[in-house]
C-alpha cells in the first residue's frame, strides 16, 4: 500500500524567512503533485513533477522531486502572509507501461501560518 | 471555461437517510474522481471513472456507497443508510488523463456532508 508522509504537519513562519516542507512516499513513482488548500476551499494545483530531478518554481515556491530517495520538497523563500494555507503533496502510481492508475494518494497536509 | 462544479455545497441529513451528491466535470475531461476529506486530513480516494465505467472503485468504504456516470459526464455519488461517520467533505476532480502518462486533477469546491 502506498503511503505518503509530510513533515512538518504544522509550520509557523515569520514573514521573510525561508523553510522547506518534505514529502516522503513509500513506493516507486515518478509523478508527484503539490496542491494548496485555503480554509473552507477546494484544492488548487501548484506543481506537477514528472521525472527524477524535476524542479519547478512559481513565485516564492519551488518544488523538486528525487525519485530515487522517494522524496519531494516544497521550498518557501521569503515567506509572506498570503502563503498561509494547507499544502498537500500527492503521489500517482503508474503501471509498468507508465500509464497513470488514476488515483492520487495524499499526504496529511502541512498547515502553514506566516505571521509578521 | 467553467471548472468542476458540485452540488449541493452543503448537505445536512439524519442518520439512516439516503443522499446523492452531484459532480459536473470540466467539459471534455474523460476521467472523473471522487475523494473524501475528513477534518484535518488529506483527501482519500473513493472511485475513479474513465468515461462511463468505474475503472477503480477500491476506495469505496462499503456497499452503502455507490457512484454512477451514465453518460460519461456528470457523476452522482450515492450514499445509503448514512451514518455519522460519513460526515466529511466529498470532493470531485476531473482530468483529461485518458491514457496519458500523467494525471493533473482539477478539483471542485466540494460538498460538505453532515450526518446528524
PDB file of C-alpha atoms in Angstrom:
ATOM      1  CA  UNK A   1       0.000   0.000   0.000  1.00  0.00           C
ATOM      2  CA  UNK A   2       1.326   3.407  -0.975  1.00  0.00           C
ATOM      3  CA  UNK A   3       1.948   5.729   1.965  1.00  0.00           C
ATOM      4  CA  UNK A   4       2.705   9.430   1.699  1.00  0.00           C
ATOM      5  CA  UNK A   5       4.073  11.321   4.676  1.00  0.00           C
ATOM      6  CA  UNK A   6       4.617  15.027   5.016  1.00  0.00           C
ATOM      7  CA  UNK A   7       6.588  16.911   7.595  1.00  0.00           C
ATOM      8  CA  UNK A   8       6.222  19.097   9.374  1.00  0.00           C
ATOM      9  CA  UNK A   9       2.455  18.914   9.840  1.00  0.00           C
ATOM     10  CA  UNK A  10       2.368  22.396  11.342  1.00  0.00           C
ATOM     11  CA  UNK A  11       4.672  25.233  10.346  1.00  0.00           C
ATOM     12  CA  UNK A  12       4.640  28.710  11.824  1.00  0.00           C
ATOM     13  CA  UNK A  13       6.912  31.092   9.975  1.00  0.00           C
ATOM     14  CA  UNK A  14       7.878  34.697  10.221  1.00  0.00           C
ATOM     15  CA  UNK A  15       7.495  36.832   7.156  1.00  0.00           C
ATOM     16  CA  UNK A  16      10.705  36.996   5.171  1.00  0.00           C
ATOM     17  CA  UNK A  17      12.045  33.644   6.355  1.00  0.00           C
ATOM     18  CA  UNK A  18      12.761  30.518   4.316  1.00  0.00           C
ATOM     19  CA  UNK A  19      11.607  26.988   5.027  1.00  0.00           C
ATOM     20  CA  UNK A  20      11.126  23.583   3.407  1.00  0.00           C
ATOM     21  CA  UNK A  21       8.251  21.100   3.562  1.00  0.00           C
ATOM     22  CA  UNK A  22       9.159  17.456   2.963  1.00  0.00           C
ATOM     23  CA  UNK A  23       7.101  14.752   1.309  1.00  0.00           C
ATOM     24  CA  UNK A  24       8.215  11.112   1.532  1.00  0.00           C
ATOM     25  CA  UNK A  25       6.441   8.253  -0.193  1.00  0.00           C
ATOM     26  CA  UNK A  26       6.761   4.530   0.143  1.00  0.00           C
ATOM     27  CA  UNK A  27       6.767   3.070  -3.354  1.00  0.00           C
ATOM     28  CA  UNK A  28       8.249   3.740  -6.745  1.00  0.00           C
ATOM     29  CA  UNK A  29       6.609   6.628  -8.536  1.00  0.00           C
ATOM     30  CA  UNK A  30       7.892   9.339 -10.819  1.00  0.00           C
ATOM     31  CA  UNK A  31       4.859  11.596 -10.620  1.00  0.00           C
ATOM     32  CA  UNK A  32       4.166  13.897  -7.752  1.00  0.00           C
ATOM     33  CA  UNK A  33       1.779  16.815  -7.317  1.00  0.00           C
ATOM     34  CA  UNK A  34       1.601  19.705  -4.885  1.00  0.00           C
ATOM     35  CA  UNK A  35      -1.727  21.332  -4.005  1.00  0.00           C
ATOM     36  CA  UNK A  36      -2.701  24.291  -1.873  1.00  0.00           C
ATOM     37  CA  UNK A  37      -5.933  24.449   0.143  1.00  0.00           C
ATOM     38  CA  UNK A  38      -7.288  27.581   1.825  1.00  0.00           C
ATOM     39  CA  UNK A  39      -9.708  27.146   4.770  1.00  0.00           C
ATOM     40  CA  UNK A  40     -13.120  26.024   3.561  1.00  0.00           C
ATOM     41  CA  UNK A  41     -11.955  25.915  -0.045  1.00  0.00           C
ATOM     42  CA  UNK A  42     -11.027  23.210  -2.512  1.00  0.00           C
ATOM     43  CA  UNK A  43      -7.576  22.205  -3.722  1.00  0.00           C
ATOM     44  CA  UNK A  44      -5.606  24.377  -6.100  1.00  0.00           C
ATOM     45  CA  UNK A  45      -2.916  22.714  -8.216  1.00  0.00           C
ATOM     46  CA  UNK A  46       0.533  24.240  -7.660  1.00  0.00           C
ATOM     47  CA  UNK A  47       3.081  21.929  -9.290  1.00  0.00           C
ATOM     48  CA  UNK A  48       3.233  18.763 -11.364  1.00  0.00           C
ATOM     49  CA  UNK A  49       6.593  16.947 -11.121  1.00  0.00           C
ATOM     50  CA  UNK A  50       7.004  14.225 -13.719  1.00  0.00           C
ATOM     51  CA  UNK A  51      10.544  12.926 -13.540  1.00  0.00           C
ATOM     52  CA  UNK A  52      13.546  12.437 -11.331  1.00  0.00           C
ATOM     53  CA  UNK A  53      15.334  15.724 -10.774  1.00  0.00           C
ATOM     54  CA  UNK A  54      12.354  17.820 -11.843  1.00  0.00           C
ATOM     55  CA  UNK A  55      12.355  21.308 -10.370  1.00  0.00           C
ATOM     56  CA  UNK A  56       9.577  23.841 -10.782  1.00  0.00           C
ATOM     57  CA  UNK A  57       9.280  27.371  -9.429  1.00  0.00           C
ATOM     58  CA  UNK A  58       6.388  29.782  -9.144  1.00  0.00           C
ATOM     59  CA  UNK A  59       6.915  32.998  -7.236  1.00  0.00           C
ATOM     60  CA  UNK A  60       8.197  32.236  -3.740  1.00  0.00           C
ATOM     61  CA  UNK A  61       7.579  28.487  -4.044  1.00  0.00           C
ATOM     62  CA  UNK A  62       9.911  25.922  -5.554  1.00  0.00           C
ATOM     63  CA  UNK A  63       9.242  22.185  -5.748  1.00  0.00           C
ATOM     64  CA  UNK A  64      11.650  19.371  -6.547  1.00  0.00           C
ATOM     65  CA  UNK A  65      11.468  15.614  -6.947  1.00  0.00           C
ATOM     66  CA  UNK A  66      14.045  12.910  -6.185  1.00  0.00           C
ATOM     67  CA  UNK A  67      12.510   9.604  -7.237  1.00  0.00           C
ATOM     68  CA  UNK A  68      15.477   7.560  -6.024  1.00  0.00           C
ATOM     69  CA  UNK A  69      15.060   8.908  -2.492  1.00  0.00           C
ATOM     70  CA  UNK A  70      11.244   8.902  -2.892  1.00  0.00           C
ATOM     71  CA  UNK A  71      11.265  12.493  -1.690  1.00  0.00           C
ATOM     72  CA  UNK A  72       9.815  15.770  -2.836  1.00  0.00           C
ATOM     73  CA  UNK A  73      10.419  19.152  -1.257  1.00  0.00           C
ATOM     74  CA  UNK A  74       8.465  22.380  -1.349  1.00  0.00           C
ATOM     75  CA  UNK A  75      10.744  25.294  -0.541  1.00  0.00           C
ATOM     76  CA  UNK A  76       9.359  28.629   0.567  1.00  0.00           C
ATOM     77  CA  UNK A  77      11.515  31.707   0.048  1.00  0.00           C
ATOM     78  CA  UNK A  78      10.956  34.968   1.927  1.00  0.00           C
ATOM     79  CA  UNK A  79       7.501  33.965   3.145  1.00  0.00           C
ATOM     80  CA  UNK A  80       4.599  36.409   3.008  1.00  0.00           C
ATOM     81  CA  UNK A  81       1.241  36.243   4.794  1.00  0.00           C
ATOM     82  CA  UNK A  82      -0.601  35.315   1.577  1.00  0.00           C
ATOM     83  CA  UNK A  83       1.171  31.949   1.582  1.00  0.00           C
ATOM     84  CA  UNK A  84      -0.699  30.891   4.740  1.00  0.00           C
ATOM     85  CA  UNK A  85      -2.671  27.763   3.753  1.00  0.00           C
ATOM     86  CA  UNK A  86      -2.524  23.974   3.937  1.00  0.00           C
ATOM     87  CA  UNK A  87      -0.176  22.321   1.464  1.00  0.00           C
ATOM     88  CA  UNK A  88      -0.625  18.750   0.267  1.00  0.00           C
ATOM     89  CA  UNK A  89       1.612  16.514  -1.759  1.00  0.00           C
ATOM     90  CA  UNK A  90       0.061  13.629  -3.687  1.00  0.00           C
ATOM     91  CA  UNK A  91       1.571  10.666  -5.478  1.00  0.00           C
ATOM     92  CA  UNK A  92       0.241   8.988  -8.587  1.00  0.00           C
ATOM     93  CA  UNK A  93       1.230   5.387  -9.180  1.00  0.00           C
ATOM     94  CA  UNK A  94       1.662   4.159 -12.711  1.00  0.00           C
ATOM     95  CA  UNK A  95       1.754   0.763 -14.323  1.00  0.00           C
ATOM     96  CA  UNK A  96       4.822  -0.766 -15.939  1.00  0.00           C
ATOM     97  CA  UNK A  97       3.970   0.998 -19.180  1.00  0.00           C
ATOM     98  CA  UNK A  98       3.941   4.394 -17.500  1.00  0.00           C
ATOM     99  CA  UNK A  99       0.212   4.999 -17.653  1.00  0.00           C
ATOM    100  CA  UNK A 100      -1.344   6.504 -14.572  1.00  0.00           C
ATOM    101  CA  UNK A 101      -3.505   4.288 -12.380  1.00  0.00           C
ATOM    102  CA  UNK A 102      -5.633   7.352 -11.820  1.00  0.00           C
ATOM    103  CA  UNK A 103      -5.959   7.691  -8.112  1.00  0.00           C
ATOM    104  CA  UNK A 104      -3.865  10.078  -6.081  1.00  0.00           C
ATOM    105  CA  UNK A 105      -2.636   9.224  -2.613  1.00  0.00           C
ATOM    106  CA  UNK A 106      -2.299  12.354  -0.484  1.00  0.00           C
ATOM    107  CA  UNK A 107      -0.124  13.234   2.455  1.00  0.00           C
ATOM    108  CA  UNK A 108      -1.671  14.503   5.686  1.00  0.00           C
ATOM    109  CA  UNK A 109      -1.067  18.115   4.761  1.00  0.00           C
ATOM    110  CA  UNK A 110       1.160  20.832   6.221  1.00  0.00           C
ATOM    111  CA  UNK A 111      -0.634  23.765   7.808  1.00  0.00           C
ATOM    112  CA  UNK A 112       1.484  26.845   7.128  1.00  0.00           C
ATOM    113  CA  UNK A 113       0.958  30.060   9.044  1.00  0.00           C
ATOM    114  CA  UNK A 114       3.019  33.115   8.148  1.00  0.00           C
ATOM    115  CA  UNK A 115       2.995  35.889  10.704  1.00  0.00           C
ATOM    116  CA  UNK A 116       4.615  39.339  10.841  1.00  0.00           C
TER     117      UNK A 116
ATOM    118  CA  UNK B   1     -14.220  27.991 -19.091  1.00  0.00           C
ATOM    119  CA  UNK B   2     -16.060  26.666 -16.049  1.00  0.00           C
ATOM    120  CA  UNK B   3     -14.230  24.464 -13.603  1.00  0.00           C
ATOM    121  CA  UNK B   4     -15.523  21.405 -11.782  1.00  0.00           C
ATOM    122  CA  UNK B   5     -18.823  22.139 -10.069  1.00  0.00           C
ATOM    123  CA  UNK B   6     -20.500  20.224  -7.254  1.00  0.00           C
ATOM    124  CA  UNK B   7     -23.964  20.404  -5.788  1.00  0.00           C
ATOM    125  CA  UNK B   8     -25.126  20.864  -3.153  1.00  0.00           C
ATOM    126  CA  UNK B   9     -22.360  22.771  -1.416  1.00  0.00           C
ATOM    127  CA  UNK B  10     -23.726  21.703   1.968  1.00  0.00           C
ATOM    128  CA  UNK B  11     -25.970  18.794   2.889  1.00  0.00           C
ATOM    129  CA  UNK B  12     -27.297  18.061   6.345  1.00  0.00           C
ATOM    130  CA  UNK B  13     -29.139  14.797   6.798  1.00  0.00           C
ATOM    131  CA  UNK B  14     -30.244  12.462   9.519  1.00  0.00           C
ATOM    132  CA  UNK B  15     -28.673   9.122  10.291  1.00  0.00           C
ATOM    133  CA  UNK B  16     -30.181   6.399   8.142  1.00  0.00           C
ATOM    134  CA  UNK B  17     -31.222   8.658   5.266  1.00  0.00           C
ATOM    135  CA  UNK B  18     -30.166   8.413   1.619  1.00  0.00           C
ATOM    136  CA  UNK B  19     -28.177  11.201  -0.065  1.00  0.00           C
ATOM    137  CA  UNK B  20     -26.991  11.992  -3.573  1.00  0.00           C
ATOM    138  CA  UNK B  21     -24.055  14.261  -4.356  1.00  0.00           C
ATOM    139  CA  UNK B  22     -23.557  15.577  -7.863  1.00  0.00           C
ATOM    140  CA  UNK B  23     -20.391  16.429  -9.783  1.00  0.00           C
ATOM    141  CA  UNK B  24     -20.155  18.230 -13.112  1.00  0.00           C
ATOM    142  CA  UNK B  25     -16.603  17.872 -14.505  1.00  0.00           C
ATOM    143  CA  UNK B  26     -14.678  20.197 -16.789  1.00  0.00           C
ATOM    144  CA  UNK B  27     -16.054  19.863 -20.295  1.00  0.00           C
ATOM    145  CA  UNK B  28     -14.143  17.280 -22.319  1.00  0.00           C
ATOM    146  CA  UNK B  29     -12.473  15.620 -19.337  1.00  0.00           C
ATOM    147  CA  UNK B  30     -12.832  11.882 -19.661  1.00  0.00           C
ATOM    148  CA  UNK B  31     -11.617  10.965 -16.187  1.00  0.00           C
ATOM    149  CA  UNK B  32     -13.585  11.754 -13.026  1.00  0.00           C
ATOM    150  CA  UNK B  33     -12.637  11.045  -9.409  1.00  0.00           C
ATOM    151  CA  UNK B  34     -14.366  11.138  -6.066  1.00  0.00           C
ATOM    152  CA  UNK B  35     -12.433  11.724  -2.853  1.00  0.00           C
ATOM    153  CA  UNK B  36     -13.486  12.145   0.764  1.00  0.00           C
ATOM    154  CA  UNK B  37     -11.732  14.581   3.103  1.00  0.00           C
ATOM    155  CA  UNK B  38     -12.251  14.323   6.822  1.00  0.00           C
ATOM    156  CA  UNK B  39     -11.392  17.248   9.070  1.00  0.00           C
ATOM    157  CA  UNK B  40      -7.642  17.764   9.332  1.00  0.00           C
ATOM    158  CA  UNK B  41      -6.797  15.041   6.822  1.00  0.00           C
ATOM    159  CA  UNK B  42      -5.775  14.788   3.212  1.00  0.00           C
ATOM    160  CA  UNK B  43      -8.324  13.648   0.633  1.00  0.00           C
ATOM    161  CA  UNK B  44      -8.840   9.880   0.406  1.00  0.00           C
ATOM    162  CA  UNK B  45      -9.640   8.230  -2.899  1.00  0.00           C
ATOM    163  CA  UNK B  46     -13.078   6.673  -3.337  1.00  0.00           C
ATOM    164  CA  UNK B  47     -13.679   5.879  -7.015  1.00  0.00           C
ATOM    165  CA  UNK B  48     -12.388   6.738 -10.489  1.00  0.00           C
ATOM    166  CA  UNK B  49     -14.324   6.760 -13.763  1.00  0.00           C
ATOM    167  CA  UNK B  50     -12.837   6.615 -17.218  1.00  0.00           C
ATOM    168  CA  UNK B  51     -15.742   7.545 -19.455  1.00  0.00           C
ATOM    169  CA  UNK B  52     -18.886   5.822 -18.222  1.00  0.00           C
ATOM    170  CA  UNK B  53     -17.214   2.930 -16.449  1.00  0.00           C
ATOM    171  CA  UNK B  54     -15.721   2.737 -12.982  1.00  0.00           C
ATOM    172  CA  UNK B  55     -12.054   1.978 -13.613  1.00  0.00           C
ATOM    173  CA  UNK B  56     -11.227   1.663  -9.918  1.00  0.00           C
ATOM    174  CA  UNK B  57     -13.719   1.597  -7.034  1.00  0.00           C
ATOM    175  CA  UNK B  58     -11.286   0.216  -4.474  1.00  0.00           C
ATOM    176  CA  UNK B  59     -11.679   3.218  -2.190  1.00  0.00           C
ATOM    177  CA  UNK B  60     -15.419   2.886  -1.575  1.00  0.00           C
ATOM    178  CA  UNK B  61     -15.636   2.029   2.143  1.00  0.00           C
ATOM    179  CA  UNK B  62     -18.581  -0.378   1.919  1.00  0.00           C
ATOM    180  CA  UNK B  63     -21.627  -1.259  -0.134  1.00  0.00           C
ATOM    181  CA  UNK B  64     -23.603   1.712   1.168  1.00  0.00           C
ATOM    182  CA  UNK B  65     -21.582   3.839  -1.243  1.00  0.00           C
ATOM    183  CA  UNK B  66     -22.223   3.768  -4.963  1.00  0.00           C
ATOM    184  CA  UNK B  67     -21.415   6.104  -7.844  1.00  0.00           C
ATOM    185  CA  UNK B  68     -22.573   6.376 -11.438  1.00  0.00           C
ATOM    186  CA  UNK B  69     -21.621   8.319 -14.535  1.00  0.00           C
ATOM    187  CA  UNK B  70     -24.167   7.133 -17.105  1.00  0.00           C
ATOM    188  CA  UNK B  71     -23.287   9.438 -19.993  1.00  0.00           C
ATOM    189  CA  UNK B  72     -19.608   9.932 -19.298  1.00  0.00           C
ATOM    190  CA  UNK B  73     -20.018  13.459 -17.992  1.00  0.00           C
ATOM    191  CA  UNK B  74     -21.958  14.237 -14.791  1.00  0.00           C
ATOM    192  CA  UNK B  75     -21.464  11.820 -11.914  1.00  0.00           C
ATOM    193  CA  UNK B  76     -23.557  11.127  -8.850  1.00  0.00           C
ATOM    194  CA  UNK B  77     -22.226   9.685  -5.599  1.00  0.00           C
ATOM    195  CA  UNK B  78     -24.959   7.898  -3.686  1.00  0.00           C
ATOM    196  CA  UNK B  79     -24.821   7.006  -0.002  1.00  0.00           C
ATOM    197  CA  UNK B  80     -27.464   4.776   1.519  1.00  0.00           C
ATOM    198  CA  UNK B  81     -28.340   4.494   5.221  1.00  0.00           C
ATOM    199  CA  UNK B  82     -25.996   7.315   6.151  1.00  0.00           C
ATOM    200  CA  UNK B  83     -24.000   7.076   9.363  1.00  0.00           C
ATOM    201  CA  UNK B  84     -22.439   9.829  11.463  1.00  0.00           C
ATOM    202  CA  UNK B  85     -19.010   8.624  10.355  1.00  0.00           C
ATOM    203  CA  UNK B  86     -19.885   9.532   6.758  1.00  0.00           C
ATOM    204  CA  UNK B  87     -19.692  13.223   7.687  1.00  0.00           C
ATOM    205  CA  UNK B  88     -16.901  14.769   5.618  1.00  0.00           C
ATOM    206  CA  UNK B  89     -16.257  16.950   2.591  1.00  0.00           C
ATOM    207  CA  UNK B  90     -16.741  14.992  -0.619  1.00  0.00           C
ATOM    208  CA  UNK B  91     -14.501  16.270  -3.382  1.00  0.00           C
ATOM    209  CA  UNK B  92     -14.817  15.606  -7.076  1.00  0.00           C
ATOM    210  CA  UNK B  93     -11.973  16.051  -9.550  1.00  0.00           C
ATOM    211  CA  UNK B  94     -11.599  15.613 -13.264  1.00  0.00           C
ATOM    212  CA  UNK B  95      -8.686  15.244 -15.639  1.00  0.00           C
ATOM    213  CA  UNK B  96      -8.058  14.747 -19.310  1.00  0.00           C
ATOM    214  CA  UNK B  97      -5.919  11.724 -18.429  1.00  0.00           C
ATOM    215  CA  UNK B  98      -7.430   9.213 -20.856  1.00  0.00           C
ATOM    216  CA  UNK B  99      -4.314   7.104 -21.035  1.00  0.00           C
ATOM    217  CA  UNK B 100      -1.844   9.949 -20.786  1.00  0.00           C
ATOM    218  CA  UNK B 101       1.233   9.416 -18.743  1.00  0.00           C
ATOM    219  CA  UNK B 102       0.336  11.968 -16.132  1.00  0.00           C
ATOM    220  CA  UNK B 103      -2.783  12.920 -14.424  1.00  0.00           C
ATOM    221  CA  UNK B 104      -3.214  16.515 -13.208  1.00  0.00           C
ATOM    222  CA  UNK B 105      -6.546  16.558 -11.485  1.00  0.00           C
ATOM    223  CA  UNK B 106      -8.672  19.667 -11.080  1.00  0.00           C
ATOM    224  CA  UNK B 107     -10.850  19.732  -8.010  1.00  0.00           C
ATOM    225  CA  UNK B 108     -14.321  21.068  -7.420  1.00  0.00           C
ATOM    226  CA  UNK B 109     -15.360  23.086  -4.343  1.00  0.00           C
ATOM    227  CA  UNK B 110     -16.690  20.001  -2.548  1.00  0.00           C
ATOM    228  CA  UNK B 111     -19.915  19.051  -0.805  1.00  0.00           C
ATOM    229  CA  UNK B 112     -19.846  19.229   2.967  1.00  0.00           C
ATOM    230  CA  UNK B 113     -21.989  16.365   4.258  1.00  0.00           C
ATOM    231  CA  UNK B 114     -23.130  16.394   7.875  1.00  0.00           C
ATOM    232  CA  UNK B 115     -24.977  13.381   9.244  1.00  0.00           C
ATOM    233  CA  UNK B 116     -26.788  14.125  12.495  1.00  0.00           C
TER     234      UNK B 116
END
